[in-house]
mmCIF file of N, CA, C and O in Angstrom:
data_model
loop_
_atom_site.group_PDB
_atom_site.id
_atom_site.type_symbol
_atom_site.label_atom_id
_atom_site.label_comp_id
_atom_site.label_asym_id
_atom_site.label_seq_id
_atom_site.Cartn_x
_atom_site.Cartn_y
_atom_site.Cartn_z
ATOM 1 N N UNK N 11 266.237 109.264 25.370
ATOM 2 C CA UNK N 11 266.368 109.387 24.315
ATOM 3 C C UNK N 11 267.825 109.309 23.691
ATOM 4 O O UNK N 11 268.154 111.128 23.445
ATOM 5 N N UNK N 12 268.662 109.119 23.152
ATOM 6 C CA UNK N 12 270.255 110.151 23.269
ATOM 7 C C UNK N 12 271.021 108.988 21.612
ATOM 8 O O UNK N 12 270.734 107.446 21.596
ATOM 9 N N UNK N 13 270.924 109.522 20.669
ATOM 10 C CA UNK N 13 272.090 109.116 19.882
ATOM 11 C C UNK N 13 273.531 109.107 19.533
ATOM 12 O O UNK N 13 274.149 109.382 19.923
ATOM 13 N N UNK N 14 273.082 107.710 18.807
ATOM 14 C CA UNK N 14 274.717 107.056 19.137
ATOM 15 C C UNK N 14 275.510 107.654 17.482
ATOM 16 O O UNK N 14 276.322 107.711 17.212
ATOM 17 N N UNK N 15 274.926 107.642 16.359
ATOM 18 C CA UNK N 15 274.887 108.322 15.110
ATOM 19 C C UNK N 15 273.400 109.486 14.747
ATOM 20 O O UNK N 15 272.351 108.281 14.246
ATOM 21 N N UNK N 16 272.752 110.109 13.881
ATOM 22 C CA UNK N 16 272.288 110.741 13.252
ATOM 23 C C UNK N 16 272.650 110.675 12.284
ATOM 24 O O UNK N 16 273.688 110.793 11.506
ATOM 25 N N UNK N 17 271.647 109.864 11.300
ATOM 26 C CA UNK N 17 271.603 110.055 9.959
ATOM 27 C C UNK N 17 271.736 111.458 9.196
ATOM 28 O O UNK N 17 271.285 112.206 9.639
ATOM 29 N N UNK N 18 272.538 111.541 8.338
ATOM 30 C CA UNK N 18 272.460 112.471 7.052
ATOM 31 C C UNK N 18 271.595 111.974 6.795
ATOM 32 O O UNK N 18 271.482 111.446 6.167
ATOM 33 N N UNK N 19 271.510 112.731 5.138
ATOM 34 C CA UNK N 19 270.267 112.940 4.040
ATOM 35 C C UNK N 19 271.454 111.567 3.108
ATOM 36 O O UNK N 19 272.023 112.779 3.252
ATOM 37 N N UNK N 20 271.200 111.479 2.132
ATOM 38 C CA UNK N 20 271.979 110.485 1.021
ATOM 39 C C UNK N 20 271.710 111.815 0.120
ATOM 40 O O UNK N 20 270.913 112.489 -0.085
ATOM 41 N N UNK N 21 272.704 111.789 -0.652
ATOM 42 C CA UNK N 21 273.069 112.541 -1.892
ATOM 43 C C UNK N 21 272.111 111.332 -2.997
ATOM 44 O O UNK N 21 272.011 110.151 -2.745
ATOM 45 N N UNK N 22 271.464 112.654 -3.851
ATOM 46 C CA UNK N 22 271.423 111.336 -5.020
ATOM 47 C C UNK N 22 271.964 110.971 -6.094
ATOM 48 O O UNK N 22 271.572 109.634 -6.198
ATOM 49 N N UNK N 23 272.886 111.667 -5.875
ATOM 50 C CA UNK N 23 274.400 111.155 -7.200
ATOM 51 C C UNK N 23 274.376 110.034 -6.204
ATOM 52 O O UNK N 23 275.263 108.577 -7.385
ATOM 53 N N UNK N 24 274.817 109.241 -5.045
ATOM 54 C CA UNK N 24 275.109 108.647 -4.271
ATOM 55 C C UNK N 24 274.363 107.495 -4.324
ATOM 56 O O UNK N 24 274.133 105.593 -4.986
ATOM 57 N N UNK N 25 272.788 107.423 -5.448
ATOM 58 C CA UNK N 25 272.537 105.636 -5.117
ATOM 59 C C UNK N 25 271.513 105.979 -6.250
ATOM 60 O O UNK N 25 271.322 104.855 -6.635
ATOM 61 N N UNK N 26 271.483 106.837 -7.478
ATOM 62 C CA UNK N 26 270.877 106.539 -8.459
ATOM 63 C C UNK N 26 271.757 105.587 -9.535
ATOM 64 O O UNK N 26 271.347 104.768 -9.808
ATOM 65 N N UNK N 27 273.564 104.788 -9.468
ATOM 66 C CA UNK N 27 273.801 104.602 -9.952
ATOM 67 C C UNK N 27 273.707 102.843 -8.883
ATOM 68 O O UNK N 27 273.627 102.169 -10.325
ATOM 69 N N UNK N 28 272.874 102.503 -8.367
ATOM 70 C CA UNK N 28 272.196 101.285 -7.668
ATOM 71 C C UNK N 28 271.827 101.472 -8.401
ATOM 72 O O UNK N 28 270.477 100.300 -8.390
ATOM 73 N N UNK N 29 270.781 101.964 -8.566
ATOM 74 C CA UNK N 29 268.617 102.211 -9.119
ATOM 75 C C UNK N 29 269.172 101.504 -10.535
ATOM 76 O O UNK N 29 269.724 101.338 -11.387
ATOM 77 N N UNK N 30 267.907 100.970 -10.646
ATOM 78 C CA UNK N 30 267.395 100.114 -12.374
ATOM 79 C C UNK N 30 266.302 101.632 -13.594
ATOM 80 O O UNK N 30 265.540 101.558 -12.848
ATOM 81 N N UNK N 31 267.218 101.388 -13.969
ATOM 82 C CA UNK N 31 265.644 102.182 -15.219
ATOM 83 C C UNK N 31 266.105 103.783 -15.550
ATOM 84 O O UNK N 31 264.580 103.977 -15.206
ATOM 85 N N UNK N 32 266.500 104.642 -15.067
ATOM 86 C CA UNK N 32 267.310 106.303 -14.209
ATOM 87 C C UNK N 32 266.903 106.505 -15.925
ATOM 88 O O UNK N 32 267.460 106.747 -16.766
ATOM 89 N N UNK N 33 266.046 108.136 -15.063
ATOM 90 C CA UNK N 33 265.415 109.382 -16.444
ATOM 91 C C UNK N 33 264.896 110.085 -16.001
ATOM 92 O O UNK N 33 264.127 110.481 -14.793
ATOM 93 N N UNK N 34 266.109 110.861 -16.131
ATOM 94 C CA UNK N 34 265.961 112.332 -15.293
ATOM 95 C C UNK N 34 264.273 113.230 -16.306
ATOM 96 O O UNK N 34 263.746 112.915 -17.765
ATOM 97 N N UNK N 35 263.305 113.382 -15.790
ATOM 98 C CA UNK N 35 262.076 114.008 -15.831
ATOM 99 C C UNK N 35 263.054 115.717 -16.423
ATOM 100 O O UNK N 35 263.716 116.330 -15.621
ATOM 101 N N UNK N 36 261.530 116.389 -17.536
ATOM 102 C CA UNK N 36 261.609 117.893 -17.694
ATOM 103 C C UNK N 36 261.585 119.396 -16.056
ATOM 104 O O UNK N 36 262.224 119.970 -15.743
ATOM 105 N N UNK N 37 261.029 118.619 -14.890
ATOM 106 C CA UNK N 37 261.078 118.994 -13.794
ATOM 107 C C UNK N 37 262.913 119.304 -13.752
ATOM 108 O O UNK N 37 262.590 119.700 -12.230
ATOM 109 N N UNK N 38 263.623 118.170 -13.637
ATOM 110 C CA UNK N 38 265.039 118.308 -12.446
ATOM 111 C C UNK N 38 264.990 116.794 -11.274
ATOM 112 O O UNK N 38 265.534 115.693 -10.769
ATOM 113 N N UNK N 39 263.112 115.723 -11.250
ATOM 114 C CA UNK N 39 263.600 115.204 -10.624
ATOM 115 C C UNK N 39 263.813 113.419 -11.069
ATOM 116 O O UNK N 39 264.044 113.748 -13.039
ATOM 117 N N UNK N 40 264.236 112.794 -11.560
ATOM 118 C CA UNK N 40 264.602 110.689 -11.611
ATOM 119 C C UNK N 40 262.860 110.408 -11.289
ATOM 120 O O UNK N 40 262.558 109.598 -10.678
ATOM 121 N N UNK N 41 262.891 109.622 -12.567
ATOM 122 C CA UNK N 41 261.384 108.331 -12.970
ATOM 123 C C UNK N 41 263.213 107.018 -12.826
ATOM 124 O O UNK N 41 262.854 106.956 -13.331
ATOM 125 N N UNK N 42 262.659 105.420 -11.560
ATOM 126 C CA UNK N 42 263.364 105.002 -12.026
ATOM 127 C C UNK N 42 262.669 103.490 -10.898
ATOM 128 O O UNK N 42 261.909 103.736 -10.657
ATOM 129 N N UNK N 43 263.018 102.419 -11.623
ATOM 130 C CA UNK N 43 262.374 101.245 -10.781
ATOM 131 C C UNK N 43 262.610 101.354 -9.497
ATOM 132 O O UNK N 43 264.251 101.232 -8.505
ATOM 133 N N UNK N 44 261.409 100.759 -8.720
ATOM 134 C CA UNK N 44 261.419 100.423 -7.430
ATOM 135 C C UNK N 44 262.411 99.185 -6.593
ATOM 136 O O UNK N 44 262.665 98.113 -7.348
ATOM 137 N N UNK N 45 263.187 100.032 -6.073
ATOM 138 C CA UNK N 45 264.112 98.477 -5.706
ATOM 139 C C UNK N 45 263.803 97.758 -4.742
ATOM 140 O O UNK N 45 264.351 97.002 -4.328
ATOM 141 N N UNK N 46 262.630 97.141 -4.263
ATOM 142 C CA UNK N 46 261.547 96.830 -3.172
ATOM 143 C C UNK N 46 261.826 95.763 -3.834
ATOM 144 O O UNK N 46 261.051 95.792 -4.968
ATOM 145 N N UNK N 47 262.183 94.297 -2.605
ATOM 146 C CA UNK N 47 262.153 93.347 -3.519
ATOM 147 C C UNK N 47 260.603 92.895 -3.584
ATOM 148 O O UNK N 47 259.885 92.239 -4.479
ATOM 149 N N UNK N 48 259.493 93.284 -2.498
ATOM 150 C CA UNK N 48 258.155 92.811 -2.782
ATOM 151 C C UNK N 48 257.321 93.843 -3.819
ATOM 152 O O UNK N 48 256.379 93.488 -3.882
ATOM 153 N N UNK N 49 257.654 94.710 -4.306
ATOM 154 C CA UNK N 49 257.199 95.765 -5.745
ATOM 155 C C UNK N 49 256.821 95.032 -6.755
ATOM 156 O O UNK N 49 257.254 93.614 -7.363
ATOM 157 N N UNK N 50 255.147 94.795 -7.361
ATOM 158 C CA UNK N 50 254.490 94.058 -7.889
ATOM 159 C C UNK N 50 254.565 93.228 -8.167
ATOM 160 O O UNK N 50 255.247 92.179 -9.056
ATOM 161 N N UNK N 51 254.256 92.678 -6.665
ATOM 162 C CA UNK N 51 253.850 91.222 -6.222
ATOM 163 C C UNK N 51 254.979 90.099 -6.481
ATOM 164 O O UNK N 51 254.832 89.085 -6.535
ATOM 165 N N UNK N 52 256.149 90.847 -6.213
ATOM 166 C CA UNK N 52 256.960 89.975 -5.889
ATOM 167 C C UNK N 52 257.917 90.155 -7.341
ATOM 168 O O UNK N 52 259.346 89.301 -7.014
ATOM 169 N N UNK N 53 256.743 90.613 -8.221
ATOM 170 C CA UNK N 53 257.685 89.958 -9.759
ATOM 171 C C UNK N 53 259.308 92.101 -10.026
ATOM 172 O O UNK N 53 260.083 91.580 -10.191
ATOM 173 N N UNK N 54 259.164 92.636 -9.482
ATOM 174 C CA UNK N 54 259.554 93.566 -9.865
ATOM 175 C C UNK N 54 259.272 94.405 -9.737
ATOM 176 O O UNK N 54 258.182 94.303 -10.459
ATOM 177 N N UNK N 55 260.011 96.270 -10.578
ATOM 178 C CA UNK N 55 259.563 97.590 -11.469
ATOM 179 C C UNK N 55 259.559 96.967 -12.337
ATOM 180 O O UNK N 55 261.298 97.390 -12.939
ATOM 181 N N UNK N 56 258.848 96.242 -13.302
ATOM 182 C CA UNK N 56 258.612 97.044 -15.411
ATOM 183 C C UNK N 56 259.340 98.099 -15.298
ATOM 184 O O UNK N 56 260.050 98.604 -16.383
ATOM 185 N N UNK N 57 258.291 98.900 -15.074
ATOM 186 C CA UNK N 57 257.571 100.137 -15.392
ATOM 187 C C UNK N 57 258.251 100.896 -14.678
ATOM 188 O O UNK N 57 257.261 100.635 -13.609
ATOM 189 N N UNK N 58 260.029 101.861 -14.255
ATOM 190 C CA UNK N 58 259.794 102.819 -13.350
ATOM 191 C C UNK N 58 258.427 103.616 -13.419
ATOM 192 O O UNK N 58 257.229 103.979 -14.326
ATOM 193 N N UNK N 59 257.988 103.276 -11.932
ATOM 194 C CA UNK N 59 257.239 104.169 -10.150
ATOM 195 C C UNK N 59 257.704 104.437 -9.655
ATOM 196 O O UNK N 59 257.096 104.857 -9.237
ATOM 197 N N UNK N 60 258.928 104.626 -9.843
ATOM 198 C CA UNK N 60 259.331 105.164 -8.292
ATOM 199 C C UNK N 60 259.576 106.684 -9.050
ATOM 200 O O UNK N 60 261.087 107.341 -9.782
ATOM 201 N N UNK N 61 258.953 108.393 -8.137
ATOM 202 C CA UNK N 61 260.434 109.029 -8.367
ATOM 203 C C UNK N 61 260.647 109.636 -6.683
ATOM 204 O O UNK N 61 260.823 109.839 -6.458
ATOM 205 N N UNK N 62 261.961 110.298 -7.333
ATOM 206 C CA UNK N 62 262.683 110.592 -7.070
ATOM 207 C C UNK N 62 263.191 112.405 -6.447
ATOM 208 O O UNK N 62 263.312 112.870 -7.997
ATOM 209 N N UNK N 63 263.161 113.211 -5.961
ATOM 210 C CA UNK N 63 263.554 114.612 -6.189
ATOM 211 C C UNK N 63 264.538 115.137 -5.371
ATOM 212 O O UNK N 63 264.780 113.880 -4.092
ATOM 213 N N UNK N 64 265.354 116.079 -5.418
ATOM 214 C CA UNK N 64 266.310 116.435 -5.164
ATOM 215 C C UNK N 64 266.348 118.173 -4.606
ATOM 216 O O UNK N 64 265.922 118.999 -5.162
ATOM 217 N N UNK N 65 267.385 118.292 -3.275
ATOM 218 C CA UNK N 65 266.657 119.453 -2.755
ATOM 219 C C UNK N 65 268.017 120.186 -3.325
ATOM 220 O O UNK N 65 269.142 120.154 -4.137
ATOM 221 N N UNK N 66 268.177 121.404 -3.561
ATOM 222 C CA UNK N 66 268.974 122.687 -4.274
ATOM 223 C C UNK N 66 270.595 121.677 -3.872
ATOM 224 O O UNK N 66 271.842 121.811 -4.666
ATOM 225 N N UNK N 67 270.690 121.120 -2.369
ATOM 226 C CA UNK N 67 272.387 120.998 -2.472
ATOM 227 C C UNK N 67 272.551 119.065 -3.144
ATOM 228 O O UNK N 67 273.820 118.803 -2.611
ATOM 229 N N UNK N 68 271.744 118.620 -3.552
ATOM 230 C CA UNK N 68 271.135 117.815 -4.418
ATOM 231 C C UNK N 68 271.934 116.700 -3.043
ATOM 232 O O UNK N 68 271.845 115.638 -3.122
ATOM 233 N N UNK N 69 270.931 116.425 -1.689
ATOM 234 C CA UNK N 69 270.574 115.883 -0.694
ATOM 235 C C UNK N 69 268.850 115.060 -1.820
ATOM 236 O O UNK N 69 268.394 116.092 -1.980
ATOM 237 N N UNK N 70 268.588 114.459 -1.211
ATOM 238 C CA UNK N 70 266.992 113.276 -1.473
ATOM 239 C C UNK N 70 266.288 114.049 -0.641
ATOM 240 O O UNK N 70 266.058 114.451 0.365
ATOM 241 N N UNK N 71 265.688 114.772 -1.363
ATOM 242 C CA UNK N 71 264.254 115.498 -1.120
ATOM 243 C C UNK N 71 263.238 115.028 -0.908
ATOM 244 O O UNK N 71 262.622 115.011 1.015
ATOM 245 N N UNK N 72 262.607 113.306 -1.754
ATOM 246 C CA UNK N 72 261.917 113.230 -1.632
ATOM 247 C C UNK N 72 261.965 112.371 -2.117
ATOM 248 O O UNK N 72 262.293 112.265 -3.679
ATOM 249 N N UNK N 73 260.976 111.306 -2.047
ATOM 250 C CA UNK N 73 260.412 109.586 -2.626
ATOM 251 C C UNK N 73 259.036 109.349 -3.190
ATOM 252 O O UNK N 73 258.418 109.574 -1.503
ATOM 253 N N UNK N 74 259.010 108.988 -3.788
ATOM 254 C CA UNK N 74 257.510 108.918 -4.271
ATOM 255 C C UNK N 74 256.998 106.970 -5.004
ATOM 256 O O UNK N 74 257.385 107.354 -6.275
ATOM 257 N N UNK N 75 256.528 105.788 -4.528
ATOM 258 C CA UNK N 75 255.767 104.965 -5.053
ATOM 259 C C UNK N 75 255.180 105.182 -5.831
ATOM 260 O O UNK N 75 253.927 105.150 -4.479
ATOM 261 N N UNK N 76 254.763 105.140 -7.311
ATOM 262 C CA UNK N 76 253.129 104.992 -8.074
ATOM 263 C C UNK N 76 252.542 103.963 -7.183
ATOM 264 O O UNK N 76 251.646 103.818 -8.154
ATOM 265 N N UNK N 77 253.093 102.262 -6.773
ATOM 266 C CA UNK N 77 252.542 101.388 -6.883
ATOM 267 C C UNK N 77 252.213 100.767 -5.936
ATOM 268 O O UNK N 77 252.061 100.201 -4.675
ATOM 269 N N UNK N 78 252.067 102.691 -4.416
ATOM 270 C CA UNK N 78 252.405 102.861 -3.114
ATOM 271 C C UNK N 78 253.042 101.495 -2.514
ATOM 272 O O UNK N 78 252.423 100.866 -1.288
ATOM 273 N N UNK N 79 254.390 101.190 -2.895
ATOM 274 C CA UNK N 79 255.051 100.479 -1.314
ATOM 275 C C UNK N 79 255.364 101.079 -0.465
ATOM 276 O O UNK N 79 254.481 102.466 -0.253
ATOM 277 N N UNK N 80 255.872 99.843 1.128
ATOM 278 C CA UNK N 80 255.847 101.559 2.501
ATOM 279 C C UNK N 80 256.859 102.561 2.019
ATOM 280 O O UNK N 80 257.966 101.945 1.217
ATOM 281 N N UNK N 81 255.944 103.364 2.712
ATOM 282 C CA UNK N 81 257.017 103.775 2.580
ATOM 283 C C UNK N 81 258.226 104.379 3.606
ATOM 284 O O UNK N 81 259.738 104.999 3.038
ATOM 285 N N UNK N 82 257.657 103.718 4.981
ATOM 286 C CA UNK N 82 259.285 103.409 5.535
ATOM 287 C C UNK N 82 259.726 102.188 5.297
ATOM 288 O O UNK N 82 261.313 102.913 5.186
ATOM 289 N N UNK N 83 259.660 101.289 4.541
ATOM 290 C CA UNK N 83 260.410 100.147 3.800
ATOM 291 C C UNK N 83 261.116 101.274 2.106
ATOM 292 O O UNK N 83 262.997 100.459 2.693
ATOM 293 N N UNK N 84 260.426 102.041 2.326
ATOM 294 C CA UNK N 84 261.785 102.352 0.637
ATOM 295 C C UNK N 84 262.087 103.223 0.947
ATOM 296 O O UNK N 84 263.402 103.375 0.933
ATOM 297 N N UNK N 85 261.782 104.131 2.019
ATOM 298 C CA UNK N 85 263.030 105.138 2.280
ATOM 299 C C UNK N 85 264.218 103.858 3.067
ATOM 300 O O UNK N 85 265.949 104.437 3.269
ATOM 301 N N UNK N 86 264.150 103.251 3.650
ATOM 302 C CA UNK N 86 265.337 102.300 4.836
ATOM 303 C C UNK N 86 266.222 101.922 3.575
ATOM 304 O O UNK N 86 267.345 102.313 3.727
ATOM 305 N N UNK N 87 265.521 101.523 2.749
ATOM 306 C CA UNK N 87 266.655 100.875 1.439
ATOM 307 C C UNK N 87 267.321 102.149 0.479
ATOM 308 O O UNK N 87 268.509 101.680 0.202
ATOM 309 N N UNK N 88 266.249 103.235 0.596
ATOM 310 C CA UNK N 88 267.398 104.467 0.046
ATOM 311 C C UNK N 88 268.428 104.855 0.713
ATOM 312 O O UNK N 88 269.161 105.078 0.185
ATOM 313 N N UNK N 89 268.549 104.764 1.822
ATOM 314 C CA UNK N 89 269.726 105.161 3.034
ATOM 315 C C UNK N 89 270.673 103.568 2.998
ATOM 316 O O UNK N 89 271.720 103.979 3.027
ATOM 317 N N UNK N 90 269.987 102.606 2.343
ATOM 318 C CA UNK N 90 271.012 101.508 2.606
ATOM 319 C C UNK N 90 271.661 102.492 0.931
ATOM 320 O O UNK N 90 272.427 102.308 1.480
ATOM 321 N N UNK N 91 270.991 101.908 0.314
ATOM 322 C CA UNK N 91 272.132 102.769 -1.188
ATOM 323 C C UNK N 91 272.581 103.375 -1.343
ATOM 324 O O UNK N 91 273.425 104.059 -1.554
ATOM 325 N N UNK N 92 272.196 104.591 -0.242
ATOM 326 C CA UNK N 92 273.168 105.994 0.225
ATOM 327 C C UNK N 92 274.692 105.967 1.193
ATOM 328 O O UNK N 92 275.532 107.093 0.653
ATOM 329 N N UNK N 93 274.452 104.615 1.053
ATOM 330 C CA UNK N 93 275.246 104.407 2.097
ATOM 331 C C UNK N 93 275.444 105.219 3.950
ATOM 332 O O UNK N 93 276.389 104.988 4.031
ATOM 333 N N UNK N 94 274.268 105.534 4.250
ATOM 334 C CA UNK N 94 274.186 105.926 5.261
ATOM 335 C C UNK N 94 273.330 105.120 6.512
ATOM 336 O O UNK N 94 271.899 104.993 6.264
ATOM 337 N N UNK N 95 274.323 104.985 7.388
ATOM 338 C CA UNK N 95 273.858 104.247 8.153
ATOM 339 C C UNK N 95 273.035 104.313 9.597
ATOM 340 O O UNK N 95 272.550 106.027 9.260
ATOM 341 N N UNK N 96 271.658 104.072 9.648
ATOM 342 C CA UNK N 96 270.671 104.204 10.330
ATOM 343 C C UNK N 96 270.477 105.239 11.815
ATOM 344 O O UNK N 96 271.680 103.991 12.217
ATOM 345 N N UNK N 97 269.808 105.492 12.306
ATOM 346 C CA UNK N 97 270.517 106.001 13.729
ATOM 347 C C UNK N 97 270.104 104.958 14.391
ATOM 348 O O UNK N 97 269.448 103.835 14.354
ATOM 349 N N UNK N 98 270.568 104.390 15.925
ATOM 350 C CA UNK N 98 271.151 103.629 16.058
ATOM 351 C C UNK N 98 270.623 103.408 18.531
ATOM 352 O O UNK N 98 270.314 103.192 18.908
ATOM 353 N N UNK N 99 269.566 105.073 18.562
ATOM 354 C CA UNK N 99 268.812 105.573 19.350
ATOM 355 C C UNK N 99 267.770 103.966 19.376
ATOM 356 O O UNK N 99 267.165 103.677 18.958
ATOM 357 N N UNK N 100 267.698 103.765 21.100
ATOM 358 C CA UNK N 100 267.311 102.317 21.637
ATOM 359 C C UNK N 100 265.992 103.029 22.355
ATOM 360 O O UNK N 100 266.236 104.356 22.434
ATOM 361 N N UNK N 101 263.930 103.248 22.123
ATOM 362 C CA UNK N 101 263.570 103.769 23.431
ATOM 363 C C UNK N 101 264.043 103.288 24.863
ATOM 364 O O UNK N 101 264.121 102.259 24.467
ATOM 365 N N UNK N 102 263.624 103.448 26.481
ATOM 366 C CA UNK N 102 263.704 102.749 26.738
ATOM 367 C C UNK N 102 262.592 102.272 27.189
ATOM 368 O O UNK N 102 262.314 103.307 27.380
ATOM 369 N N UNK N 103 262.272 101.905 28.509
ATOM 370 C CA UNK N 103 260.909 100.512 28.518
ATOM 371 C C UNK N 103 260.102 101.338 29.722
ATOM 372 O O UNK N 103 261.799 101.860 31.049
ATOM 373 N N UNK N 104 260.010 102.464 29.936
ATOM 374 C CA UNK N 104 259.528 103.246 30.860
ATOM 375 C C UNK N 104 258.640 101.927 32.483
ATOM 376 O O UNK N 104 258.762 102.919 33.567
ATOM 377 N N UNK N 105 258.381 101.093 31.727
ATOM 378 C CA UNK N 105 257.555 100.137 32.762
ATOM 379 C C UNK N 105 258.297 98.539 32.705
ATOM 380 O O UNK N 105 258.502 98.311 31.108
ATOM 381 N N UNK N 106 257.727 97.875 32.738
ATOM 382 C CA UNK N 106 257.697 96.046 32.616
ATOM 383 C C UNK N 106 256.973 95.749 32.841
ATOM 384 O O UNK N 106 255.823 96.459 31.970
ATOM 385 N N UNK N 107 257.220 95.018 31.786
ATOM 386 C CA UNK N 107 256.380 93.342 31.113
ATOM 387 C C UNK N 107 255.102 92.964 32.145
ATOM 388 O O UNK N 107 254.404 92.582 31.704
ATOM 389 N N UNK N 108 255.173 92.869 33.523
ATOM 390 C CA UNK N 108 254.264 92.966 34.146
ATOM 391 C C UNK N 108 253.537 92.834 34.726
ATOM 392 O O UNK N 108 252.969 93.037 35.405
ATOM 393 N N UNK N 109 253.754 94.600 34.432
ATOM 394 C CA UNK N 109 252.768 95.869 34.510
ATOM 395 C C UNK N 109 252.439 96.237 35.810
ATOM 396 O O UNK N 109 251.216 96.203 36.186
ATOM 397 N N UNK N 110 253.270 95.259 37.149
ATOM 398 C CA UNK N 110 253.165 95.827 38.295
ATOM 399 C C UNK N 110 253.507 97.237 38.101
ATOM 400 O O UNK N 110 254.199 98.083 37.953
ATOM 401 N N UNK N 111 252.269 98.341 38.908
ATOM 402 C CA UNK N 111 252.845 99.789 39.778
ATOM 403 C C UNK N 111 253.515 100.078 40.307
ATOM 404 O O UNK N 111 254.293 100.863 40.163
ATOM 405 N N UNK N 112 253.409 99.022 40.577
ATOM 406 C CA UNK N 112 255.156 99.432 42.515
ATOM 407 C C UNK N 112 256.420 99.963 40.748
ATOM 408 O O UNK N 112 256.905 100.691 40.953
ATOM 409 N N UNK N 113 256.592 99.332 39.825
ATOM 410 C CA UNK N 113 257.836 99.159 38.812
ATOM 411 C C UNK N 113 257.499 99.843 37.911
ATOM 412 O O UNK N 113 258.323 100.749 37.439
ATOM 413 N N UNK N 114 256.209 99.898 37.605
ATOM 414 C CA UNK N 114 256.077 101.222 36.674
ATOM 415 C C UNK N 114 255.805 103.034 37.082
ATOM 416 O O UNK N 114 256.912 103.223 36.599
ATOM 417 N N UNK N 115 256.118 102.967 38.335
ATOM 418 C CA UNK N 115 256.485 103.693 39.418
ATOM 419 C C UNK N 115 257.789 104.378 39.852
ATOM 420 O O UNK N 115 257.270 105.047 40.361
ATOM 421 N N UNK N 116 257.703 103.575 39.742
ATOM 422 C CA UNK N 116 258.892 103.385 40.965
ATOM 423 C C UNK N 116 259.048 102.764 42.219
ATOM 424 O O UNK N 116 259.771 103.302 43.255
ATOM 425 N N UNK N 117 257.923 103.072 42.807
ATOM 426 C CA UNK N 117 257.565 102.563 44.761
ATOM 427 C C UNK N 117 257.817 100.725 44.893
ATOM 428 O O UNK N 117 258.096 100.378 44.381
#
């Protein structure tokens, strides 16, 4: 699998302007409204439930939505908000959909 673009971690300061109800907590993390449209049965996040942490270099270290939103979907949205393109790597199929053992093992 070859990568055409290796994604970098987004900076938290690039993401925060795109979020609503941003509040900094005592431990240095941020509590914000979840940006996913499926949050709260499709009504959005009225009370902030997404916590964001940053590394010492300012990049996003972690994210936790306390309403149990899908982590992959959430991370994808945060990367999009931070301006980071996802990797364009694709997996190659090692056999065809026909299930033929001749094609599968190259015989």
